[in-house]
Amino acid sequence: MAAAGGKKKEFLSVAFTGDINSGKSTAVGRLLAECDAVDKRAIEKNEKEGELLGKPSFKYAWVTDTLNIERSTGLSVVSSVRKLPTDAFEVQLVDTPGHVDYTQNAITGMAQADVQVLVVSAAPGELEAGLGPGGQTKDRAVLAHTLGAKRVIVAVTKMDATEPPFSQKRFEQAKKEVAAALKSGGIDPKTVAFLPISGLKGDNVYTAAGRCTWWEGWSAEPKSGSISGMSLLNAINAMVTPKRSEGALRVPIDRVRELNGVGSVASGRVEAGVLKVGQTVQVAPGNLTAEVKSIERSNTRAQSATVGEIVGFCLDLPPGTLERGMVVGDAEADPPRECEGFSAQIIVRNSPGAIRVGSSLTLDCGTSHVAVEVALLETKLDRKGKVVENQPESLKTGESGVVALIPLAPLCVEEYGVYPSLGRFTLRDQARVVAVGVIKAVRKLDKNQKMPKLAAALAALGN
């Protein structure tokens, strides 16, 4: 796990996002195969099984799409993680679903990412579908960006399916239209690396391939400095890790598996601090205290896990106790606690109606997906963040303000300034993201205190 010169490599989580059928899973599988991060025999097995189902081209997609429902429908359902050691990083590839029905699962994966690879299909009709009404290309890019994946790579894939194949004209069209969509969503295209690839054929995934004879490489101007390269792997290696939280241990639980003879095995990314075997931890919501019995990294036992790392771990708790959305922290150092409400600054992006007191929406924060109610509209702000109105009647699309939110189910969140990944969130109306925000202040429940009634929580927030 050491880079050139013996320096320990940092962990970098990269989420592949995009519209349905854009080719995300195929791109992930091909990258893993090209880097020898997956057994070639597994690819051959996938190809043979795919031929029996009339889906031989799914041999790379099935590296991450392992569930029966995923293979039968051809759709990613859950966000899956695969390890990819590179010369620069210990990369953690997160393949996220593109179908609107699985938006919640996609958000869980995006919330663990430092970088997003926005996968856009150049195939006839698919580029237009992703950017048109009902398409998810722009929404997924902006959503991942809001949840923390500020560094963006755009992989224009299925170049082998353009007319003619590997068409420079089609790539330039895709680059222009996607850049405009990103800009309108608050992402500067100048900071983004755009490149043409073929996940199925392998062009420009690991190295540059000759079929894009016109391709001279990608370049971008992020805040960290100018970067350039030829391939997708080059682009990932050119990224920089974000500043990590310096707070106490926080591990939002992404998934829980019940294993015979082992018990409950949770997985999640260490967002702050260090997780250690033998450590006494507190889990919230629930106010549970437990000992870390084991930690697993890529099917290998480990004694500890550091910030940025996605791992599995076992706690000495009864089966069925842990759930996705719970947060693990050090029991002796700023342990996580359930909240009764919080104050946040939001921007309304795309709401069919106005947001008012009493509005109920789904909050996505970390790995939690919980219904919340707007208890108070504190202020409306202008573009510079100055107060233009106190206790406004509503907030509409394009407007921002400070609001008080009350969770309608147990929830653990933190102030953005202390734990950024647990302090930024989206608000959804079903699959539509209507607002994004950051948490300014949290009112936490006292130990063993039950959730108060809405009126009591509102009164507390108003003080």
Short mmCIF file of C-alpha atoms in Angstrom, two decimals:
data_model
loop_
_atom_site.label_atom_id
_atom_site.label_comp_id
_atom_site.label_asym_id
_atom_site.label_seq_id
_atom_site.Cartn_x
_atom_site.Cartn_y
_atom_site.Cartn_z
CA MET A 1 0.00 0.00 0.00
CA ALA A 2 3.01 2.24 -0.49
CA ALA A 3 3.50 4.67 -3.36
CA ALA A 4 6.76 5.33 -5.13
CA GLY A 5 9.36 6.39 -2.60
CA GLY A 6 7.76 4.35 0.19
CA LYS A 7 5.09 6.91 1.09
CA LYS A 8 1.79 5.38 2.15
CA LYS A 9 -0.87 5.93 -0.49
CA GLU A 10 -4.04 7.81 0.37
CA PHE A 11 -7.53 6.43 -0.14
CA LEU A 12 -9.58 7.97 -2.94
CA SER A 13 -13.25 7.07 -3.43
CA VAL A 14 -14.49 7.44 -7.01
CA ALA A 15 -18.22 7.15 -7.78
CA PHE A 16 -19.36 6.31 -11.30
CA THR A 17 -22.61 8.21 -11.86
CA GLY A 18 -24.95 8.89 -14.76
CA ASP A 19 -28.22 8.06 -16.47
CA ILE A 20 -29.72 4.60 -16.83
CA ASN A 21 -27.94 2.40 -19.41
CA SER A 22 -25.13 4.93 -19.83
CA GLY A 23 -22.50 2.20 -19.43
CA LYS A 24 -21.30 2.86 -15.88
CA SER A 25 -20.94 -0.76 -14.78
CA THR A 26 -19.23 -1.77 -18.02
CA ALA A 27 -16.72 1.06 -17.62
CA VAL A 28 -16.00 0.08 -14.01
CA GLY A 29 -15.62 -3.60 -14.89
CA ARG A 30 -13.36 -2.85 -17.85
CA LEU A 31 -11.12 -0.57 -15.76
CA LEU A 32 -10.79 -3.24 -13.08
CA ALA A 33 -10.01 -5.89 -15.71
CA GLU A 34 -7.42 -3.74 -17.50
CA CYS A 35 -5.69 -3.06 -14.17
CA ASP A 36 -5.71 -6.78 -13.24
CA ALA A 37 -7.89 -5.98 -10.24
CA VAL A 38 -10.35 -8.75 -11.14
CA ASP A 39 -9.62 -12.37 -12.06
CA LYS A 40 -9.76 -12.93 -15.82
CA ARG A 41 -11.53 -16.23 -15.14
CA ALA A 42 -14.39 -14.26 -13.60
CA ILE A 43 -14.72 -12.25 -16.82
CA GLU A 44 -14.74 -15.45 -18.86
CA LYS A 45 -17.40 -16.95 -16.59
CA ASN A 46 -19.53 -13.81 -16.92
CA GLU A 47 -19.24 -13.99 -20.71
CA LYS A 48 -20.35 -17.63 -20.83
CA GLU A 49 -23.28 -16.99 -18.48
CA GLY A 50 -24.19 -13.89 -20.47
CA GLU A 51 -24.26 -15.86 -23.72
CA LEU A 52 -26.82 -18.24 -22.21
CA LEU A 53 -29.04 -15.24 -21.41
CA GLY A 54 -28.36 -13.47 -24.70
CA LYS A 55 -26.21 -10.84 -22.92
CA PRO A 56 -22.58 -11.59 -23.81
CA SER A 57 -21.69 -7.88 -23.72
CA PHE A 58 -22.46 -7.78 -19.98
CA LYS A 59 -19.25 -9.59 -19.05
CA TYR A 60 -17.68 -6.44 -17.62
CA ALA A 61 -20.86 -4.98 -16.12
CA TRP A 62 -21.38 -8.16 -14.12
CA VAL A 63 -18.12 -7.60 -12.23
CA THR A 64 -20.11 -5.21 -10.03
CA ASP A 65 -23.69 -6.20 -10.92
CA THR A 66 -23.75 -9.49 -9.01
CA LEU A 67 -27.36 -9.67 -7.77
CA ASN A 68 -29.83 -11.91 -9.63
CA ILE A 69 -32.20 -8.97 -10.17
CA GLU A 70 -29.36 -6.90 -11.63
CA ARG A 71 -28.38 -9.60 -14.09
CA SER A 72 -31.93 -10.42 -15.13
CA THR A 73 -32.98 -6.80 -15.68
CA GLY A 74 -29.66 -5.39 -16.85
CA LEU A 75 -29.95 -2.59 -14.25
CA SER A 76 -27.73 -1.77 -11.28
CA VAL A 77 -29.85 -1.82 -8.14
CA VAL A 78 -27.38 -1.13 -5.31
CA SER A 79 -24.14 0.83 -5.08
CA SER A 80 -21.23 -1.60 -5.04
CA VAL A 81 -17.59 -0.99 -4.09
CA ARG A 82 -14.46 -2.49 -5.64
CA LYS A 83 -10.82 -1.82 -4.74
CA LEU A 84 -8.35 -0.60 -7.37
CA PRO A 85 -4.75 0.02 -6.29
CA THR A 86 -3.06 2.50 -8.67
CA ASP A 87 0.34 4.16 -8.73
CA ALA A 88 -1.13 7.21 -6.99
CA PHE A 89 -3.93 5.98 -4.69
CA GLU A 90 -5.73 3.14 -3.03
CA VAL A 91 -8.82 3.76 -5.17
CA GLN A 92 -12.28 2.64 -4.09
CA LEU A 93 -14.56 2.48 -7.14
CA VAL A 94 -18.27 2.95 -6.34
CA ASP A 95 -20.68 1.83 -9.08
CA THR A 96 -24.00 3.64 -8.52
CA PRO A 97 -27.43 2.82 -10.02
CA GLY A 98 -28.78 5.10 -12.76
CA HIS A 99 -32.45 4.13 -12.71
CA VAL A 100 -34.71 6.67 -11.02
CA ASP A 101 -36.33 3.92 -8.90
CA TYR A 102 -32.98 3.32 -7.19
CA THR A 103 -32.06 6.96 -6.54
CA GLN A 104 -31.83 6.36 -2.78
CA ASN A 105 -29.28 3.57 -3.30
CA ALA A 106 -27.34 5.78 -5.71
CA ILE A 107 -27.21 8.58 -3.15
CA THR A 108 -25.79 6.20 -0.55
CA GLY A 109 -22.92 5.45 -2.91
CA MET A 110 -22.36 9.05 -3.95
CA ALA A 111 -22.16 10.14 -0.32
CA GLN A 112 -18.98 8.06 0.06
CA ALA A 113 -17.17 9.62 -2.91
CA ASP A 114 -14.36 12.16 -3.26
CA VAL A 115 -14.50 12.15 -7.08
CA GLN A 116 -17.25 11.40 -9.56
CA VAL A 117 -16.87 9.94 -13.03
CA LEU A 118 -19.98 11.10 -14.88
CA VAL A 119 -20.56 8.46 -17.54
CA VAL A 120 -22.39 9.75 -20.61
CA SER A 121 -23.43 7.54 -23.53
CA ALA A 122 -22.56 8.76 -27.02
CA ALA A 123 -24.74 6.09 -28.65
CA PRO A 124 -27.48 7.40 -30.99
CA GLY A 125 -30.40 8.71 -28.95
CA GLU A 126 -28.88 7.92 -25.55
CA LEU A 127 -27.01 11.21 -25.12
CA GLU A 128 -30.23 13.08 -25.88
CA ALA A 129 -32.29 10.89 -23.54
CA GLY A 130 -29.91 11.47 -20.64
CA LEU A 131 -29.95 15.25 -21.05
CA GLY A 132 -33.62 15.57 -22.05
CA PRO A 133 -36.82 15.60 -19.96
CA GLY A 134 -36.75 12.74 -17.48
CA GLY A 135 -33.04 12.12 -18.07
CA GLN A 136 -30.75 11.74 -15.07
CA THR A 137 -27.39 12.94 -16.42
CA LYS A 138 -27.42 16.46 -15.00
CA ASP A 139 -29.29 15.55 -11.81
CA ARG A 140 -26.82 12.78 -10.93
CA ALA A 141 -23.83 15.04 -11.57
CA VAL A 142 -25.19 17.86 -9.41
CA LEU A 143 -26.34 15.43 -6.72
CA ALA A 144 -22.92 13.78 -6.39
CA HIS A 145 -21.27 17.22 -6.39
CA THR A 146 -23.57 18.38 -3.59
CA LEU A 147 -22.83 15.26 -1.54
CA GLY A 148 -19.07 15.91 -1.65
CA ALA A 149 -17.70 14.61 -4.97
CA LYS A 150 -16.44 18.04 -6.01
CA ARG A 151 -13.87 16.72 -8.49
CA VAL A 152 -15.48 15.65 -11.77
CA ILE A 153 -14.40 13.51 -14.73
CA VAL A 154 -16.75 13.09 -17.71
CA ALA A 155 -16.31 9.81 -19.59
CA VAL A 156 -18.18 9.89 -22.90
CA THR A 157 -18.58 6.17 -23.45
CA LYS A 158 -19.99 3.80 -26.09
CA MET A 159 -17.79 5.53 -28.67
CA ASP A 160 -17.76 2.21 -30.53
CA ALA A 161 -21.53 2.64 -31.08
CA THR A 162 -21.45 6.12 -32.65
CA GLU A 163 -22.16 6.69 -36.34
CA PRO A 164 -19.52 6.28 -37.65
CA PRO A 165 -17.71 4.44 -34.82
CA PHE A 166 -15.39 6.61 -32.72
CA SER A 167 -16.81 9.80 -34.20
CA GLN A 168 -14.98 12.96 -33.15
CA LYS A 169 -18.02 15.02 -34.11
CA ARG A 170 -20.25 13.03 -31.74
CA PHE A 171 -17.74 13.37 -28.90
CA GLU A 172 -17.47 17.13 -29.38
CA GLN A 173 -21.28 17.38 -29.40
CA ALA A 174 -21.50 15.41 -26.16
CA LYS A 175 -18.75 17.49 -24.55
CA LYS A 176 -20.48 20.76 -25.49
CA GLU A 177 -23.94 19.71 -24.28
CA VAL A 178 -22.74 18.11 -21.04
CA ALA A 179 -20.52 21.11 -20.26
CA ALA A 180 -23.55 23.40 -20.61
CA ALA A 181 -25.59 21.14 -18.31
CA LEU A 182 -22.82 21.08 -15.69
CA LYS A 183 -22.42 24.86 -15.81
CA SER A 184 -26.14 25.40 -15.28
CA GLY A 185 -25.88 23.09 -12.26
CA GLY A 186 -23.06 25.08 -10.65
CA ILE A 187 -20.09 22.97 -11.85
CA ASP A 188 -17.36 24.83 -13.78
CA PRO A 189 -16.62 22.84 -16.99
CA LYS A 190 -13.06 24.23 -17.05
CA THR A 191 -12.27 22.13 -13.98
CA VAL A 192 -13.60 18.94 -15.60
CA ALA A 193 -11.68 16.35 -17.62
CA PHE A 194 -13.69 15.23 -20.68
CA LEU A 195 -12.58 12.12 -22.56
CA PRO A 196 -13.98 9.57 -25.03
CA ILE A 197 -13.93 5.91 -24.02
CA SER A 198 -15.37 2.54 -24.92
CA GLY A 199 -16.00 0.43 -21.87
CA LEU A 200 -16.76 -2.60 -24.01
CA LYS A 201 -13.74 -2.31 -26.33
CA GLY A 202 -11.39 -0.71 -23.82
CA ASP A 203 -10.40 2.44 -25.73
CA ASN A 204 -8.88 5.15 -23.51
CA VAL A 205 -9.85 3.33 -20.31
CA TYR A 206 -6.41 2.10 -19.24
CA THR A 207 -4.32 3.53 -22.07
CA ALA A 208 -5.03 5.48 -25.25
CA ALA A 209 -6.14 3.26 -28.14
CA GLY A 210 -5.59 3.78 -31.85
CA ARG A 211 -9.23 3.74 -32.91
CA CYS A 212 -9.68 7.33 -31.71
CA THR A 213 -7.04 8.51 -34.18
CA TRP A 214 -8.01 12.14 -33.59
CA TRP A 215 -7.68 11.99 -29.80
CA GLU A 216 -4.89 14.19 -28.41
CA GLY A 217 -5.75 13.92 -24.73
CA TRP A 218 -7.76 15.68 -22.05
CA SER A 219 -6.88 18.69 -19.90
CA ALA A 220 -8.54 20.54 -17.02
CA GLU A 221 -7.94 23.48 -14.70
CA PRO A 222 -9.09 22.56 -11.17
CA LYS A 223 -8.11 24.78 -8.23
CA SER A 224 -5.23 22.42 -7.40
CA GLY A 225 -3.52 23.24 -10.74
CA SER A 226 -3.47 22.23 -14.41
CA ILE A 227 -3.77 18.52 -15.18
CA SER A 228 -3.74 16.52 -18.42
CA GLY A 229 -3.58 12.99 -19.73
CA MET A 230 -4.84 10.49 -22.28
CA SER A 231 -6.94 7.90 -20.42
CA LEU A 232 -9.53 7.43 -17.69
CA LEU A 233 -6.92 5.91 -15.40
CA ASN A 234 -4.70 8.98 -15.99
CA ALA A 235 -7.61 11.22 -14.99
CA ILE A 236 -8.28 9.32 -11.76
CA ASN A 237 -4.58 9.37 -10.83
CA ALA A 238 -4.49 13.14 -11.47
CA MET A 239 -7.12 13.86 -8.83
CA VAL A 240 -6.29 15.10 -5.33
CA THR A 241 -7.86 13.97 -2.09
CA PRO A 242 -10.05 16.54 -0.30
CA LYS A 243 -9.23 17.90 3.12
CA ARG A 244 -10.42 15.32 5.64
CA SER A 245 -12.30 16.05 8.86
CA GLU A 246 -10.08 16.36 11.92
CA GLY A 247 -12.94 15.45 14.26
CA ALA A 248 -13.40 12.30 16.32
CA LEU A 249 -14.31 8.93 14.80
CA ARG A 250 -17.35 8.87 12.50
CA VAL A 251 -18.36 5.90 10.33
CA PRO A 252 -21.83 6.13 8.73
CA ILE A 253 -23.10 2.59 8.13
CA ASP A 254 -23.79 1.88 4.48
CA ARG A 255 -24.81 -1.78 4.60
CA VAL A 256 -25.35 -4.54 7.15
CA ARG A 257 -24.99 -8.26 6.44
CA GLU A 258 -25.88 -11.11 8.78
CA LEU A 259 -23.27 -13.89 8.41
CA ASN A 260 -23.57 -17.33 10.00
CA GLY A 261 -20.99 -17.80 12.71
CA VAL A 262 -19.92 -14.18 12.53
CA GLY A 263 -22.96 -12.06 13.30
CA SER A 264 -23.72 -8.59 12.00
CA VAL A 265 -21.05 -7.21 9.67
CA ALA A 266 -21.48 -3.53 8.86
CA SER A 267 -19.68 -1.59 6.15
CA GLY A 268 -19.05 2.10 5.66
CA ARG A 269 -16.44 4.77 5.01
CA VAL A 270 -14.37 6.21 7.84
CA GLU A 271 -15.22 9.91 7.54
CA ALA A 272 -13.13 11.03 10.52
CA GLY A 273 -10.79 9.52 13.07
CA VAL A 274 -9.48 5.95 13.21
CA LEU A 275 -11.48 2.74 13.72
CA LYS A 276 -9.57 0.12 15.74
CA VAL A 277 -10.11 -3.48 16.78
CA GLY A 278 -10.90 -3.59 20.52
CA GLN A 279 -12.17 0.00 20.53
CA THR A 280 -15.33 0.85 22.47
CA VAL A 281 -17.72 2.66 20.18
CA GLN A 282 -21.10 4.33 20.43
CA VAL A 283 -23.73 3.95 17.72
CA ALA A 284 -26.42 6.54 17.05
CA PRO A 285 -29.34 6.70 16.74
CA GLY A 286 -30.03 4.14 19.44
CA ASN A 287 -27.37 5.10 21.97
CA LEU A 288 -25.73 1.67 21.64
CA THR A 289 -22.31 0.87 23.10
CA ALA A 290 -20.24 -1.94 21.61
CA GLU A 291 -16.72 -3.24 21.03
CA VAL A 292 -15.14 -3.50 17.59
CA LYS A 293 -14.45 -7.23 17.24
CA SER A 294 -12.89 -7.22 13.76
CA ILE A 295 -12.20 -5.08 10.70
CA GLU A 296 -12.03 -6.35 7.14
CA ARG A 297 -10.37 -4.65 4.18
CA SER A 298 -10.83 -6.35 0.78
CA ASN A 299 -11.43 -9.75 2.41
CA THR A 300 -8.33 -9.33 4.56
CA ARG A 301 -8.36 -8.79 8.31
CA ALA A 302 -6.99 -5.45 9.54
CA GLN A 303 -6.31 -3.96 12.95
CA SER A 304 -7.42 -0.45 12.05
CA ALA A 305 -9.00 1.68 9.34
CA THR A 306 -8.13 5.31 8.64
CA VAL A 307 -10.07 8.29 7.30
CA GLY A 308 -11.30 7.86 3.73
CA GLU A 309 -11.24 4.06 3.84
CA ILE A 310 -14.31 1.91 3.10
CA VAL A 311 -14.24 -1.21 5.29
CA GLY A 312 -16.37 -3.89 6.86
CA PHE A 313 -16.42 -4.34 10.62
CA CYS A 314 -18.08 -6.50 13.24
CA LEU A 315 -19.45 -5.18 16.56
CA ASP A 316 -20.51 -7.33 19.52
CA LEU A 317 -24.21 -6.52 19.12
CA PRO A 318 -27.16 -8.89 18.63
CA PRO A 319 -28.23 -9.66 15.04
CA GLY A 320 -30.70 -7.18 13.64
CA THR A 321 -29.47 -4.32 15.83
CA LEU A 322 -27.51 -2.31 13.25
CA GLU A 323 -29.14 -0.50 10.31
CA ARG A 324 -28.01 1.58 7.37
CA GLY A 325 -27.86 5.25 8.36
CA MET A 326 -26.55 4.65 11.86
CA VAL A 327 -23.26 6.37 12.74
CA VAL A 328 -20.40 4.76 14.67
CA GLY A 329 -18.10 6.89 16.83
CA ASP A 330 -15.63 6.67 19.70
CA ALA A 331 -17.56 6.22 22.96
CA GLU A 332 -14.97 8.31 24.82
CA ALA A 333 -14.38 11.16 22.34
CA ASP A 334 -17.30 13.25 21.12
CA PRO A 335 -19.59 10.23 20.60
CA PRO A 336 -22.34 10.59 17.98
CA ARG A 337 -25.85 11.31 19.26
CA GLU A 338 -29.34 11.37 17.85
CA CYS A 339 -30.67 14.81 17.01
CA GLU A 340 -34.07 16.32 17.70
CA GLY A 341 -33.72 19.04 15.09
CA PHE A 342 -31.26 21.26 13.29
CA SER A 343 -30.83 24.59 11.56
CA ALA A 344 -29.58 24.59 7.97
CA GLN A 345 -28.96 26.88 5.04
CA ILE A 346 -30.64 25.55 1.89
CA ILE A 347 -30.91 26.44 -1.78
CA VAL A 348 -34.15 25.41 -3.50
CA ARG A 349 -33.12 23.89 -6.84
CA ASN A 350 -36.17 22.35 -8.43
CA SER A 351 -39.35 22.40 -6.37
CA PRO A 352 -42.73 22.02 -8.14
CA GLY A 353 -44.24 24.09 -5.34
CA ALA A 354 -43.01 26.39 -2.61
CA ILE A 355 -41.36 25.03 0.53
CA ARG A 356 -43.37 26.12 3.56
CA VAL A 357 -43.64 25.39 7.27
CA GLY A 358 -45.12 21.92 7.52
CA SER A 359 -43.65 20.69 4.22
CA SER A 360 -42.50 17.06 4.52
CA LEU A 361 -39.53 15.90 2.45
CA THR A 362 -36.95 13.10 2.40
CA LEU A 363 -33.55 14.08 3.72
CA ASP A 364 -30.43 12.30 2.40
CA CYS A 365 -27.44 12.88 4.68
CA GLY A 366 -24.48 10.52 4.79
CA THR A 367 -26.10 7.11 4.42
CA SER A 368 -29.36 8.17 6.11
CA HIS A 369 -32.64 8.62 4.24
CA VAL A 370 -35.21 10.02 6.66
CA ALA A 371 -38.42 12.03 6.35
CA VAL A 372 -38.15 15.53 7.83
CA GLU A 373 -40.62 18.32 8.38
CA VAL A 374 -39.95 22.02 7.90
CA ALA A 375 -40.57 23.43 11.37
CA LEU A 376 -39.53 27.01 10.73
CA LEU A 377 -38.44 29.27 7.88
CA GLU A 378 -35.99 31.47 9.74
CA THR A 379 -34.73 33.78 6.97
CA LYS A 380 -34.61 34.32 3.23
CA LEU A 381 -31.15 35.18 1.86
CA ASP A 382 -29.90 36.99 -1.24
CA ARG A 383 -27.13 35.65 -3.51
CA LYS A 384 -24.46 37.08 -1.19
CA GLY A 385 -25.96 35.38 1.87
CA LYS A 386 -27.45 38.54 3.40
CA VAL A 387 -30.84 38.39 5.10
CA VAL A 388 -33.56 39.98 2.99
CA GLU A 389 -36.57 38.74 4.96
CA ASN A 390 -37.19 37.22 8.38
CA GLN A 391 -39.59 34.28 8.72
CA PRO A 392 -40.70 34.32 5.06
CA GLU A 393 -43.92 32.61 4.10
CA SER A 394 -42.16 30.30 1.64
CA LEU A 395 -39.01 29.53 -0.33
CA LYS A 396 -39.34 28.91 -4.08
CA THR A 397 -37.06 27.52 -6.79
CA GLY A 398 -33.94 29.65 -7.03
CA GLU A 399 -34.29 31.08 -3.52
CA SER A 400 -32.17 30.30 -0.47
CA GLY A 401 -32.68 30.65 3.25
CA VAL A 402 -32.10 29.28 6.72
CA VAL A 403 -34.65 26.72 7.92
CA ALA A 404 -35.26 24.54 10.96
CA LEU A 405 -35.89 20.88 10.19
CA ILE A 406 -37.29 18.17 12.46
CA PRO A 407 -36.62 14.49 11.66
CA LEU A 408 -39.71 12.29 11.69
CA ALA A 409 -37.58 9.22 12.49
CA PRO A 410 -34.37 8.75 14.51
CA LEU A 411 -31.45 10.54 12.84
CA CYS A 412 -27.81 11.39 13.52
CA VAL A 413 -26.31 14.43 11.74
CA GLU A 414 -23.50 16.88 12.50
CA GLU A 415 -22.50 20.48 11.87
CA TYR A 416 -20.97 20.91 8.42
CA GLY A 417 -17.98 22.81 9.79
CA VAL A 418 -16.95 19.87 12.00
CA TYR A 419 -17.99 16.79 10.02
CA PRO A 420 -18.64 17.89 6.41
CA SER A 421 -19.91 14.53 5.13
CA LEU A 422 -22.54 14.41 7.89
CA GLY A 423 -23.40 18.08 7.54
CA ARG A 424 -24.38 18.35 3.86
CA PHE A 425 -27.64 16.99 2.56
CA THR A 426 -30.29 16.92 -0.13
CA LEU A 427 -34.05 17.20 0.25
CA ARG A 428 -36.15 15.06 -2.09
CA ASP A 429 -39.79 14.83 -3.08
CA GLN A 430 -39.79 11.15 -4.09
CA ALA A 431 -36.98 10.95 -6.74
CA ARG A 432 -36.86 14.71 -7.43
CA VAL A 433 -34.12 16.61 -5.58
CA VAL A 434 -35.84 19.86 -4.60
CA ALA A 435 -33.17 21.44 -2.39
CA VAL A 436 -29.60 21.06 -1.12
CA GLY A 437 -28.09 22.41 2.05
CA VAL A 438 -25.54 22.43 4.86
CA ILE A 439 -26.20 22.10 8.57
CA LYS A 440 -25.32 25.15 10.68
CA ALA A 441 -26.34 23.96 14.16
CA VAL A 442 -27.68 20.73 15.67
CA ARG A 443 -29.77 20.25 18.78
CA LYS A 444 -28.96 16.78 20.07
CA LEU A 445 -31.00 14.57 22.36
CA ASP A 446 -29.79 13.99 25.88
CA LYS A 447 -28.70 10.46 26.68
CA ASN A 448 -31.70 8.09 26.97
CA GLN A 449 -34.10 10.93 26.14
CA LYS A 450 -36.99 10.02 23.86
CA MET A 451 -37.76 12.13 20.81
CA PRO A 452 -39.88 15.10 21.90
CA LYS A 453 -43.04 16.15 20.16
CA LEU A 454 -42.72 18.48 17.19
CA ALA A 455 -43.96 21.52 19.12
CA ALA A 456 -41.38 21.03 21.87
CA ALA A 457 -38.55 20.63 19.38
CA LEU A 458 -39.64 23.71 17.48
CA ALA A 459 -39.69 25.71 20.71
CA ALA A 460 -36.21 24.48 21.52
CA LEU A 461 -34.86 25.47 18.13
CA GLY A 462 -36.46 28.87 18.44
CA ASN A 463 -34.62 29.67 21.67
#
